[in-house]
């Protein structure tokens, strides 16, 4: 982190927000006040953005990138000279040392410019070299970070395999340790590797076959694999629906001899390292989606205010207005979530895995809906290649698959969120067997329940104009906590298989986190410029929370009364017939 970036707070002063929501609590001191941008860092980032915009205007041609299915090498060199590839690398190793907030701001700008460019930069920096930053030794960092900062080396993240997508324990690539040479011999295949065709530096995960372990997760080891070692063979470029300018290839590892000094972290820590890398990358992915949403709003507004039907600008029609309202509110919520999360990272929040997951889920689904709405507003033009909408639609679709599918991430949010609730219930259960010797545990549990259920739990740092929305968020936070506890009591460890319910809990948690983000941000605006001048932001915050209320009510009601059995039965008809078995004319 550069000298201009905010210094982290003591870890014990911050509580994970989403996990707290599952316990029916709001960590107000963590969420409020909304993060402020350090003036000196703002100045640095503004100058950086100005340089990038100037370069992009003269050198980045998205249509050419799409047509040629690559980012020209001279563009990659130019980005390296700007310092784009070293934003998160410390100044001591040749980078800029940007904070998480600054990095997200630049990522947002790149997302506005070209989606394939976002994958190049994100694949390099958010995940490709992140393991080196997080777990590398000082010697490893000195060896590789300077070249990675300038773009002399491009990084890639090699986890996914044909038989191992979200299930890292299913990795089949092997690493066999040779004691005589103090090397590992890597063999296997990696699949869908972003930057794979142009990378010189790979973070590779393989099964450390000679490492004793109690389960397969503890046998995965992370390695730095550079192409100069030999045996790293990229396959042909994939033919993709979108992001055609980004390099995506399979990688074959054929007897790659990797020195033991290339191991990241400890042997057997690879699964943990992979998870942590992906956790850190999800917030910046959401920032890229934010940039895309803003572009679509701009293009749609230009068209709607100029295009006339029945002698009236289509912007005047209420169905079009409804689309714009939805787009603006969701974009405001996404921006609030991204920079709240990035601010928490900069303040030193130790575990932000669920906050990042919420940003990724909300961001990728928001930009998809916003692009779809913008395309619809454009009418026939939206379907034509000469306009930006169809490419944006194709480019954005994979976001809901990247870095953990949104389905897997909802499972992560729900099960991780319930983990502490389950631990608390077990602790209370044990205490009840010996109540006189466990009064401390029981009184603490009772106090938490009283605070969460009996006390109104009003937010004390919220703008007065948002008091009603604050009370609403408090009410549904308590409802989420109650629903999570009820589910755990009902199913115990079998809750792992209850994905219908996990989906509902995760959706409520995402809406609550987004609601807190907009309330914190709008309250900060009211405090700084006054409630009257902050009227528009307050209106957006109110609109989001009120819409979220109806979604949350629906999900929470369905925890008890739902159509889960019907959905299971109907899905079975598709499995048994391998499709649709009700043809009218058959």
mmCIF file of C-alpha atoms in Angstrom, residues 80-406:
data_model
loop_
_atom_site.group_PDB
_atom_site.id
_atom_site.type_symbol
_atom_site.label_atom_id
_atom_site.label_comp_id
_atom_site.label_asym_id
_atom_site.label_seq_id
_atom_site.Cartn_x
_atom_site.Cartn_y
_atom_site.Cartn_z
ATOM 1 C CA UNK A 80 2.475 -1.620 -19.055
ATOM 2 C CA UNK A 81 4.156 1.756 -19.529
ATOM 3 C CA UNK A 82 1.141 3.421 -17.877
ATOM 4 C CA UNK A 83 1.528 1.160 -14.846
ATOM 5 C CA UNK A 84 -1.823 -0.593 -15.296
ATOM 6 C CA UNK A 85 -0.316 -4.004 -14.521
ATOM 7 C CA UNK A 86 1.235 -2.874 -11.240
ATOM 8 C CA UNK A 87 -1.606 -1.045 -9.523
ATOM 9 C CA UNK A 88 -1.806 -3.414 -6.545
ATOM 10 C CA UNK A 89 1.904 -4.215 -6.382
ATOM 11 C CA UNK A 90 3.759 -2.339 -3.608
ATOM 12 C CA UNK A 91 5.924 0.594 -4.591
ATOM 13 C CA UNK A 92 8.926 -1.241 -3.153
ATOM 14 C CA UNK A 93 8.500 -3.824 -5.922
ATOM 15 C CA UNK A 94 7.845 -1.409 -8.779
ATOM 16 C CA UNK A 95 4.094 -0.895 -8.527
ATOM 17 C CA UNK A 96 1.740 1.847 -7.389
ATOM 18 C CA UNK A 97 0.576 0.228 -4.141
ATOM 19 C CA UNK A 98 -3.031 1.265 -4.697
ATOM 20 C CA UNK A 99 -5.570 0.583 -1.983
ATOM 21 C CA UNK A 100 -8.491 -1.743 -2.716
ATOM 22 C CA UNK A 101 -10.713 1.310 -3.258
ATOM 23 C CA UNK A 102 -8.309 2.879 -5.753
ATOM 24 C CA UNK A 103 -7.900 -0.404 -7.614
ATOM 25 C CA UNK A 104 -11.678 -0.812 -7.858
ATOM 26 C CA UNK A 105 -12.013 2.734 -9.202
ATOM 27 C CA UNK A 106 -9.540 2.051 -12.009
ATOM 28 C CA UNK A 107 -11.118 -1.351 -12.667
ATOM 29 C CA UNK A 108 -14.464 0.394 -13.010
ATOM 30 C CA UNK A 109 -12.954 2.707 -15.643
ATOM 31 C CA UNK A 110 -11.460 -0.217 -17.538
ATOM 32 C CA UNK A 111 -14.894 -1.875 -17.442
ATOM 33 C CA UNK A 112 -16.320 1.237 -19.110
ATOM 34 C CA UNK A 113 -13.688 1.044 -21.839
ATOM 35 C CA UNK A 114 -13.481 -2.568 -23.014
ATOM 36 C CA UNK A 115 -14.573 -5.855 -21.421
ATOM 37 C CA UNK A 116 -11.743 -7.909 -22.918
ATOM 38 C CA UNK A 117 -9.289 -5.397 -21.492
ATOM 39 C CA UNK A 118 -10.893 -5.930 -18.081
ATOM 40 C CA UNK A 119 -10.164 -9.648 -18.314
ATOM 41 C CA UNK A 120 -6.547 -9.019 -19.299
ATOM 42 C CA UNK A 121 -5.968 -6.729 -16.308
ATOM 43 C CA UNK A 122 -8.132 -8.643 -13.834
ATOM 44 C CA UNK A 123 -6.770 -12.032 -14.857
ATOM 45 C CA UNK A 124 -3.257 -10.663 -14.345
ATOM 46 C CA UNK A 125 -3.729 -8.658 -11.178
ATOM 47 C CA UNK A 126 -6.873 -9.728 -9.324
ATOM 48 C CA UNK A 127 -6.097 -13.443 -9.469
ATOM 49 C CA UNK A 128 -3.001 -14.226 -11.578
ATOM 50 C CA UNK A 129 -0.356 -12.695 -9.315
ATOM 51 C CA UNK A 130 -2.502 -12.333 -6.193
ATOM 52 C CA UNK A 131 -1.177 -15.526 -4.635
ATOM 53 C CA UNK A 132 2.350 -14.143 -4.864
ATOM 54 C CA UNK A 133 1.242 -10.935 -3.134
ATOM 55 C CA UNK A 134 -0.626 -12.760 -0.383
ATOM 56 C CA UNK A 135 1.583 -15.786 0.247
ATOM 57 C CA UNK A 136 4.909 -15.222 -1.489
ATOM 58 C CA UNK A 137 8.155 -14.966 0.418
ATOM 59 C CA UNK A 138 10.134 -11.756 0.189
ATOM 60 C CA UNK A 139 12.605 -13.537 -2.064
ATOM 61 C CA UNK A 140 9.804 -14.677 -4.387
ATOM 62 C CA UNK A 141 8.336 -11.186 -4.521
ATOM 63 C CA UNK A 142 11.695 -9.610 -5.354
ATOM 64 C CA UNK A 143 12.194 -12.152 -8.097
ATOM 65 C CA UNK A 144 8.911 -11.763 -9.987
ATOM 66 C CA UNK A 145 6.910 -8.687 -8.921
ATOM 67 C CA UNK A 146 8.979 -6.028 -10.732
ATOM 68 C CA UNK A 147 8.497 -7.722 -14.108
ATOM 69 C CA UNK A 148 4.810 -8.330 -13.360
ATOM 70 C CA UNK A 149 4.356 -4.649 -12.422
ATOM 71 C CA UNK A 150 5.569 -3.436 -15.815
ATOM 72 C CA UNK A 151 3.742 -6.045 -17.866
ATOM 73 C CA UNK A 152 7.024 -7.573 -18.972
ATOM 74 C CA UNK A 153 5.465 -10.715 -17.527
ATOM 75 C CA UNK A 154 1.711 -11.357 -17.774
ATOM 76 C CA UNK A 155 0.124 -13.525 -15.079
ATOM 77 C CA UNK A 156 -2.634 -16.147 -15.209
ATOM 78 C CA UNK A 157 -4.520 -18.231 -12.642
ATOM 79 C CA UNK A 158 -4.590 -21.961 -13.416
ATOM 80 C CA UNK A 159 -7.085 -23.758 -11.184
ATOM 81 C CA UNK A 160 -9.967 -24.997 -13.340
ATOM 82 C CA UNK A 161 -9.751 -28.409 -15.001
ATOM 83 C CA UNK A 162 -12.138 -30.295 -17.316
ATOM 84 C CA UNK A 163 -13.351 -32.357 -14.333
ATOM 85 C CA UNK A 164 -12.793 -29.735 -11.611
ATOM 86 C CA UNK A 165 -14.605 -26.432 -11.872
ATOM 87 C CA UNK A 166 -15.925 -25.170 -8.558
ATOM 88 C CA UNK A 167 -14.816 -28.419 -6.858
ATOM 89 C CA UNK A 168 -11.101 -27.876 -6.242
ATOM 90 C CA UNK A 169 -10.829 -31.208 -4.428
ATOM 91 C CA UNK A 170 -11.425 -32.918 -7.793
ATOM 92 C CA UNK A 171 -8.149 -31.574 -9.239
ATOM 93 C CA UNK A 172 -6.325 -34.262 -11.205
ATOM 94 C CA UNK A 173 -3.150 -32.396 -12.116
ATOM 95 C CA UNK A 174 -0.332 -33.909 -10.112
ATOM 96 C CA UNK A 175 2.859 -32.640 -8.522
ATOM 97 C CA UNK A 176 5.357 -35.377 -7.680
ATOM 98 C CA UNK A 177 8.204 -34.327 -5.410
ATOM 99 C CA UNK A 178 11.691 -35.474 -6.460
ATOM 100 C CA UNK A 179 13.869 -35.428 -3.334
ATOM 101 C CA UNK A 180 17.075 -35.893 -5.333
ATOM 102 C CA UNK A 181 16.670 -32.635 -7.251
ATOM 103 C CA UNK A 182 14.411 -30.791 -4.762
ATOM 104 C CA UNK A 183 11.895 -30.280 -7.569
ATOM 105 C CA UNK A 184 8.273 -31.079 -8.249
ATOM 106 C CA UNK A 185 7.287 -32.681 -11.538
ATOM 107 C CA UNK A 186 3.916 -31.320 -12.686
ATOM 108 C CA UNK A 187 1.607 -33.090 -15.110
ATOM 109 C CA UNK A 188 -1.977 -32.424 -16.055
ATOM 110 C CA UNK A 189 -4.418 -30.194 -17.902
ATOM 111 C CA UNK A 190 -5.911 -26.832 -17.045
ATOM 112 C CA UNK A 191 -9.036 -25.500 -18.684
ATOM 113 C CA UNK A 192 -10.367 -22.060 -19.704
ATOM 114 C CA UNK A 193 -7.314 -20.145 -18.498
ATOM 115 C CA UNK A 194 -7.728 -16.375 -18.930
ATOM 116 C CA UNK A 195 -4.508 -14.803 -20.307
ATOM 117 C CA UNK A 196 -3.236 -18.351 -20.851
ATOM 118 C CA UNK A 197 -2.076 -17.765 -24.419
ATOM 119 C CA UNK A 198 0.045 -14.718 -23.548
ATOM 120 C CA UNK A 199 1.091 -15.377 -19.938
ATOM 121 C CA UNK A 200 4.639 -16.018 -18.743
ATOM 122 C CA UNK A 201 3.675 -16.509 -15.080
ATOM 123 C CA UNK A 202 1.078 -18.994 -13.838
ATOM 124 C CA UNK A 203 -0.285 -19.641 -10.374
ATOM 125 C CA UNK A 204 -0.900 -23.380 -10.705
ATOM 126 C CA UNK A 205 -2.708 -25.722 -8.328
ATOM 127 C CA UNK A 206 -1.890 -29.431 -8.360
ATOM 128 C CA UNK A 207 -2.336 -32.492 -6.183
ATOM 129 C CA UNK A 208 0.835 -33.012 -4.157
ATOM 130 C CA UNK A 209 0.650 -36.800 -4.455
ATOM 131 C CA UNK A 210 3.406 -37.665 -1.985
ATOM 132 C CA UNK A 211 2.097 -35.389 0.734
ATOM 133 C CA UNK A 212 0.263 -37.238 3.535
ATOM 134 C CA UNK A 213 -3.158 -35.685 4.100
ATOM 135 C CA UNK A 214 -6.435 -36.526 5.805
ATOM 136 C CA UNK A 215 -8.491 -35.369 2.795
ATOM 137 C CA UNK A 216 -7.945 -34.278 -0.800
ATOM 138 C CA UNK A 217 -8.238 -30.554 -0.005
ATOM 139 C CA UNK A 218 -5.108 -30.796 2.153
ATOM 140 C CA UNK A 219 -3.101 -32.357 -0.636
ATOM 141 C CA UNK A 220 -3.456 -29.415 -3.064
ATOM 142 C CA UNK A 221 -0.344 -27.251 -3.332
ATOM 143 C CA UNK A 222 0.102 -23.898 -5.096
ATOM 144 C CA UNK A 223 3.071 -23.269 -7.394
ATOM 145 C CA UNK A 224 4.547 -20.436 -9.384
ATOM 146 C CA UNK A 225 5.122 -21.888 -12.859
ATOM 147 C CA UNK A 226 6.938 -19.736 -15.396
ATOM 148 C CA UNK A 227 7.169 -20.626 -19.053
ATOM 149 C CA UNK A 228 10.974 -20.647 -19.018
ATOM 150 C CA UNK A 229 10.794 -23.917 -17.048
ATOM 151 C CA UNK A 230 9.613 -25.700 -20.178
ATOM 152 C CA UNK A 231 6.744 -28.129 -20.558
ATOM 153 C CA UNK A 232 3.991 -25.484 -20.318
ATOM 154 C CA UNK A 233 1.996 -25.847 -23.528
ATOM 155 C CA UNK A 234 -0.931 -23.496 -24.252
ATOM 156 C CA UNK A 235 -3.615 -24.906 -26.531
ATOM 157 C CA UNK A 236 -5.552 -23.069 -29.237
ATOM 158 C CA UNK A 237 -7.608 -20.018 -28.355
ATOM 159 C CA UNK A 238 -11.186 -20.872 -27.373
ATOM 160 C CA UNK A 239 -14.008 -19.648 -29.621
ATOM 161 C CA UNK A 240 -16.202 -17.817 -27.130
ATOM 162 C CA UNK A 241 -19.640 -16.194 -27.042
ATOM 163 C CA UNK A 242 -18.107 -12.923 -25.859
ATOM 164 C CA UNK A 243 -14.862 -11.409 -24.596
ATOM 165 C CA UNK A 244 -13.387 -12.372 -27.929
ATOM 166 C CA UNK A 245 -10.327 -10.187 -27.454
ATOM 167 C CA UNK A 246 -9.255 -11.922 -24.250
ATOM 168 C CA UNK A 247 -6.953 -14.909 -24.408
ATOM 169 C CA UNK A 248 -8.626 -18.081 -23.092
ATOM 170 C CA UNK A 249 -6.848 -21.393 -23.692
ATOM 171 C CA UNK A 250 -6.328 -24.836 -22.201
ATOM 172 C CA UNK A 251 -2.888 -25.474 -20.714
ATOM 173 C CA UNK A 252 -1.021 -28.773 -20.796
ATOM 174 C CA UNK A 253 1.626 -29.395 -18.162
ATOM 175 C CA UNK A 254 4.026 -32.046 -19.392
ATOM 176 C CA UNK A 255 6.741 -33.057 -16.943
ATOM 177 C CA UNK A 256 7.266 -29.463 -15.841
ATOM 178 C CA UNK A 257 10.142 -29.486 -13.361
ATOM 179 C CA UNK A 258 9.319 -26.826 -10.775
ATOM 180 C CA UNK A 259 11.918 -25.982 -8.097
ATOM 181 C CA UNK A 260 10.710 -26.307 -4.514
ATOM 182 C CA UNK A 261 11.451 -22.587 -4.133
ATOM 183 C CA UNK A 262 8.429 -21.950 -6.390
ATOM 184 C CA UNK A 263 5.920 -23.288 -3.849
ATOM 185 C CA UNK A 264 3.513 -20.563 -2.654
ATOM 186 C CA UNK A 265 2.820 -20.788 1.061
ATOM 187 C CA UNK A 266 3.156 -24.235 2.585
ATOM 188 C CA UNK A 267 2.676 -27.557 0.864
ATOM 189 C CA UNK A 268 -0.946 -28.596 1.175
ATOM 190 C CA UNK A 269 -2.208 -25.018 1.563
ATOM 191 C CA UNK A 270 -3.239 -24.730 -2.074
ATOM 192 C CA UNK A 271 -6.975 -25.035 -1.523
ATOM 193 C CA UNK A 272 -6.910 -22.294 1.115
ATOM 194 C CA UNK A 273 -4.764 -20.111 -1.149
ATOM 195 C CA UNK A 274 -7.078 -20.587 -4.137
ATOM 196 C CA UNK A 275 -10.139 -19.669 -2.052
ATOM 197 C CA UNK A 276 -8.447 -16.576 -0.637
ATOM 198 C CA UNK A 277 -7.331 -15.400 -4.078
ATOM 199 C CA UNK A 278 -10.850 -15.741 -5.456
ATOM 200 C CA UNK A 279 -12.307 -13.989 -2.411
ATOM 201 C CA UNK A 280 -10.109 -10.950 -3.048
ATOM 202 C CA UNK A 281 -10.895 -10.803 -6.762
ATOM 203 C CA UNK A 282 -14.678 -10.712 -6.551
ATOM 204 C CA UNK A 283 -15.043 -7.122 -5.390
ATOM 205 C CA UNK A 284 -12.988 -5.804 -8.296
ATOM 206 C CA UNK A 285 -15.002 -7.952 -10.718
ATOM 207 C CA UNK A 286 -18.106 -6.204 -9.394
ATOM 208 C CA UNK A 287 -16.358 -2.861 -9.954
ATOM 209 C CA UNK A 288 -15.894 -3.763 -13.611
ATOM 210 C CA UNK A 289 -19.618 -4.568 -13.800
ATOM 211 C CA UNK A 290 -20.319 -1.152 -12.295
ATOM 212 C CA UNK A 291 -18.422 0.487 -15.134
ATOM 213 C CA UNK A 292 -20.432 -1.507 -17.662
ATOM 214 C CA UNK A 293 -23.710 -0.508 -16.030
ATOM 215 C CA UNK A 294 -22.824 3.167 -16.204
ATOM 216 C CA UNK A 295 -21.983 2.889 -19.899
ATOM 217 C CA UNK A 296 -25.331 1.242 -20.622
ATOM 218 C CA UNK A 297 -27.199 3.941 -18.724
ATOM 219 C CA UNK A 298 -25.412 6.623 -20.707
ATOM 220 C CA UNK A 299 -26.108 4.981 -24.075
ATOM 221 C CA UNK A 300 -29.739 4.229 -23.221
ATOM 222 C CA UNK A 301 -30.374 7.795 -22.008
ATOM 223 C CA UNK A 302 -28.883 9.266 -25.180
ATOM 224 C CA UNK A 303 -31.115 7.115 -27.332
ATOM 225 C CA UNK A 304 -34.310 7.502 -25.290
ATOM 226 C CA UNK A 305 -34.124 11.298 -25.146
ATOM 227 C CA UNK A 306 -33.564 11.576 -28.912
ATOM 228 C CA UNK A 307 -35.713 8.778 -30.338
ATOM 229 C CA UNK A 308 -39.356 9.734 -30.962
ATOM 230 C CA UNK A 309 -42.433 7.567 -31.398
ATOM 231 C CA UNK A 310 -45.882 9.060 -31.931
ATOM 232 C CA UNK A 311 -44.144 12.474 -31.940
ATOM 233 C CA UNK A 312 -43.000 11.936 -28.370
ATOM 234 C CA UNK A 313 -39.502 11.069 -27.088
ATOM 235 C CA UNK A 314 -39.635 7.469 -25.906
ATOM 236 C CA UNK A 315 -38.059 8.661 -22.649
ATOM 237 C CA UNK A 316 -41.489 10.068 -21.751
ATOM 238 C CA UNK A 317 -43.252 6.710 -21.829
ATOM 239 C CA UNK A 318 -43.785 5.250 -18.374
ATOM 240 C CA UNK A 319 -42.633 1.738 -19.238
ATOM 241 C CA UNK A 320 -39.327 3.235 -20.391
ATOM 242 C CA UNK A 321 -39.140 5.409 -17.271
ATOM 243 C CA UNK A 322 -39.585 2.287 -15.160
ATOM 244 C CA UNK A 323 -36.560 0.705 -16.834
ATOM 245 C CA UNK A 324 -34.410 3.758 -16.205
ATOM 246 C CA UNK A 325 -35.505 3.930 -12.579
ATOM 247 C CA UNK A 326 -34.575 0.288 -12.085
ATOM 248 C CA UNK A 327 -31.219 0.781 -13.806
ATOM 249 C CA UNK A 328 -30.279 3.873 -11.809
ATOM 250 C CA UNK A 329 -31.301 2.406 -8.452
ATOM 251 C CA UNK A 330 -29.492 -0.891 -9.017
ATOM 252 C CA UNK A 331 -26.365 0.888 -10.244
ATOM 253 C CA UNK A 332 -26.385 3.146 -7.177
ATOM 254 C CA UNK A 333 -26.728 0.095 -4.950
ATOM 255 C CA UNK A 334 -23.905 -1.722 -6.741
ATOM 256 C CA UNK A 335 -21.600 1.281 -6.474
ATOM 257 C CA UNK A 336 -22.452 1.601 -2.777
ATOM 258 C CA UNK A 337 -21.678 -2.091 -2.168
ATOM 259 C CA UNK A 338 -18.393 -2.056 -4.087
ATOM 260 C CA UNK A 339 -16.900 0.956 -2.337
ATOM 261 C CA UNK A 340 -18.225 -0.024 1.085
ATOM 262 C CA UNK A 341 -16.538 -3.419 0.668
ATOM 263 C CA UNK A 342 -13.334 -1.944 -0.728
ATOM 264 C CA UNK A 343 -13.316 0.546 2.140
ATOM 265 C CA UNK A 344 -13.667 -2.270 4.669
ATOM 266 C CA UNK A 345 -10.745 -4.085 3.057
ATOM 267 C CA UNK A 346 -8.648 -0.926 3.310
ATOM 268 C CA UNK A 347 -9.663 -0.477 6.947
ATOM 269 C CA UNK A 348 -8.351 -3.945 7.737
ATOM 270 C CA UNK A 349 -11.422 -6.205 7.798
ATOM 271 C CA UNK A 350 -9.811 -9.627 8.041
ATOM 272 C CA UNK A 351 -12.608 -11.724 6.523
ATOM 273 C CA UNK A 352 -14.527 -10.123 3.677
ATOM 274 C CA UNK A 353 -15.271 -13.302 1.741
ATOM 275 C CA UNK A 354 -19.045 -12.988 2.018
ATOM 276 C CA UNK A 355 -19.105 -9.250 1.333
ATOM 277 C CA UNK A 356 -17.063 -9.870 -1.826
ATOM 278 C CA UNK A 357 -19.360 -12.714 -2.845
ATOM 279 C CA UNK A 358 -22.423 -10.485 -2.381
ATOM 280 C CA UNK A 359 -20.804 -7.823 -4.561
ATOM 281 C CA UNK A 360 -19.999 -10.357 -7.263
ATOM 282 C CA UNK A 361 -23.479 -11.889 -7.319
ATOM 283 C CA UNK A 362 -25.286 -8.556 -7.219
ATOM 284 C CA UNK A 363 -22.899 -6.880 -9.652
ATOM 285 C CA UNK A 364 -22.899 -9.533 -12.349
ATOM 286 C CA UNK A 365 -26.676 -9.896 -12.287
ATOM 287 C CA UNK A 366 -27.193 -6.134 -12.199
ATOM 288 C CA UNK A 367 -25.065 -5.426 -15.247
ATOM 289 C CA UNK A 368 -26.777 -8.268 -17.142
ATOM 290 C CA UNK A 369 -30.235 -6.812 -16.430
ATOM 291 C CA UNK A 370 -29.101 -3.277 -17.173
ATOM 292 C CA UNK A 371 -27.609 -4.257 -20.521
ATOM 293 C CA UNK A 372 -30.797 -6.132 -21.371
ATOM 294 C CA UNK A 373 -32.918 -3.096 -20.471
ATOM 295 C CA UNK A 374 -30.665 -0.762 -22.453
ATOM 296 C CA UNK A 375 -30.850 -3.061 -25.473
ATOM 297 C CA UNK A 376 -34.643 -3.145 -25.217
ATOM 298 C CA UNK A 377 -34.794 0.641 -25.037
ATOM 299 C CA UNK A 378 -32.646 0.817 -28.167
ATOM 300 C CA UNK A 379 -35.155 -1.372 -30.005
ATOM 301 C CA UNK A 380 -33.948 -2.784 -33.303
ATOM 302 C CA UNK A 381 -30.690 -0.849 -33.028
ATOM 303 C CA UNK A 382 -29.843 -2.860 -29.945
ATOM 304 C CA UNK A 383 -29.679 -6.035 -32.015
ATOM 305 C CA UNK A 384 -27.228 -4.622 -34.546
ATOM 306 C CA UNK A 385 -23.461 -5.067 -34.369
ATOM 307 C CA UNK A 386 -22.765 -1.416 -35.130
ATOM 308 C CA UNK A 387 -24.178 -0.443 -31.716
ATOM 309 C CA UNK A 388 -22.569 -1.382 -28.386
ATOM 310 C CA UNK A 389 -25.441 -3.309 -26.832
ATOM 311 C CA UNK A 390 -25.137 -6.746 -28.417
ATOM 312 C CA UNK A 391 -21.425 -6.988 -27.716
ATOM 313 C CA UNK A 392 -21.975 -5.831 -24.149
ATOM 314 C CA UNK A 393 -24.635 -8.517 -23.692
ATOM 315 C CA UNK A 394 -22.320 -11.247 -24.989
ATOM 316 C CA UNK A 395 -19.332 -9.985 -23.028
ATOM 317 C CA UNK A 396 -21.213 -9.784 -19.724
ATOM 318 C CA UNK A 397 -22.808 -13.221 -19.699
ATOM 319 C CA UNK A 398 -19.756 -15.077 -18.420
ATOM 320 C CA UNK A 399 -19.511 -12.795 -15.378
ATOM 321 C CA UNK A 400 -22.110 -14.940 -13.619
ATOM 322 C CA UNK A 401 -19.799 -17.945 -14.149
ATOM 323 C CA UNK A 402 -16.373 -16.356 -13.537
ATOM 324 C CA UNK A 403 -14.622 -16.742 -10.161
ATOM 325 C CA UNK A 404 -17.240 -19.092 -8.751
ATOM 326 C CA UNK A 405 -20.672 -19.405 -10.323
ATOM 327 C CA UNK A 406 -23.368 -17.324 -8.711
#
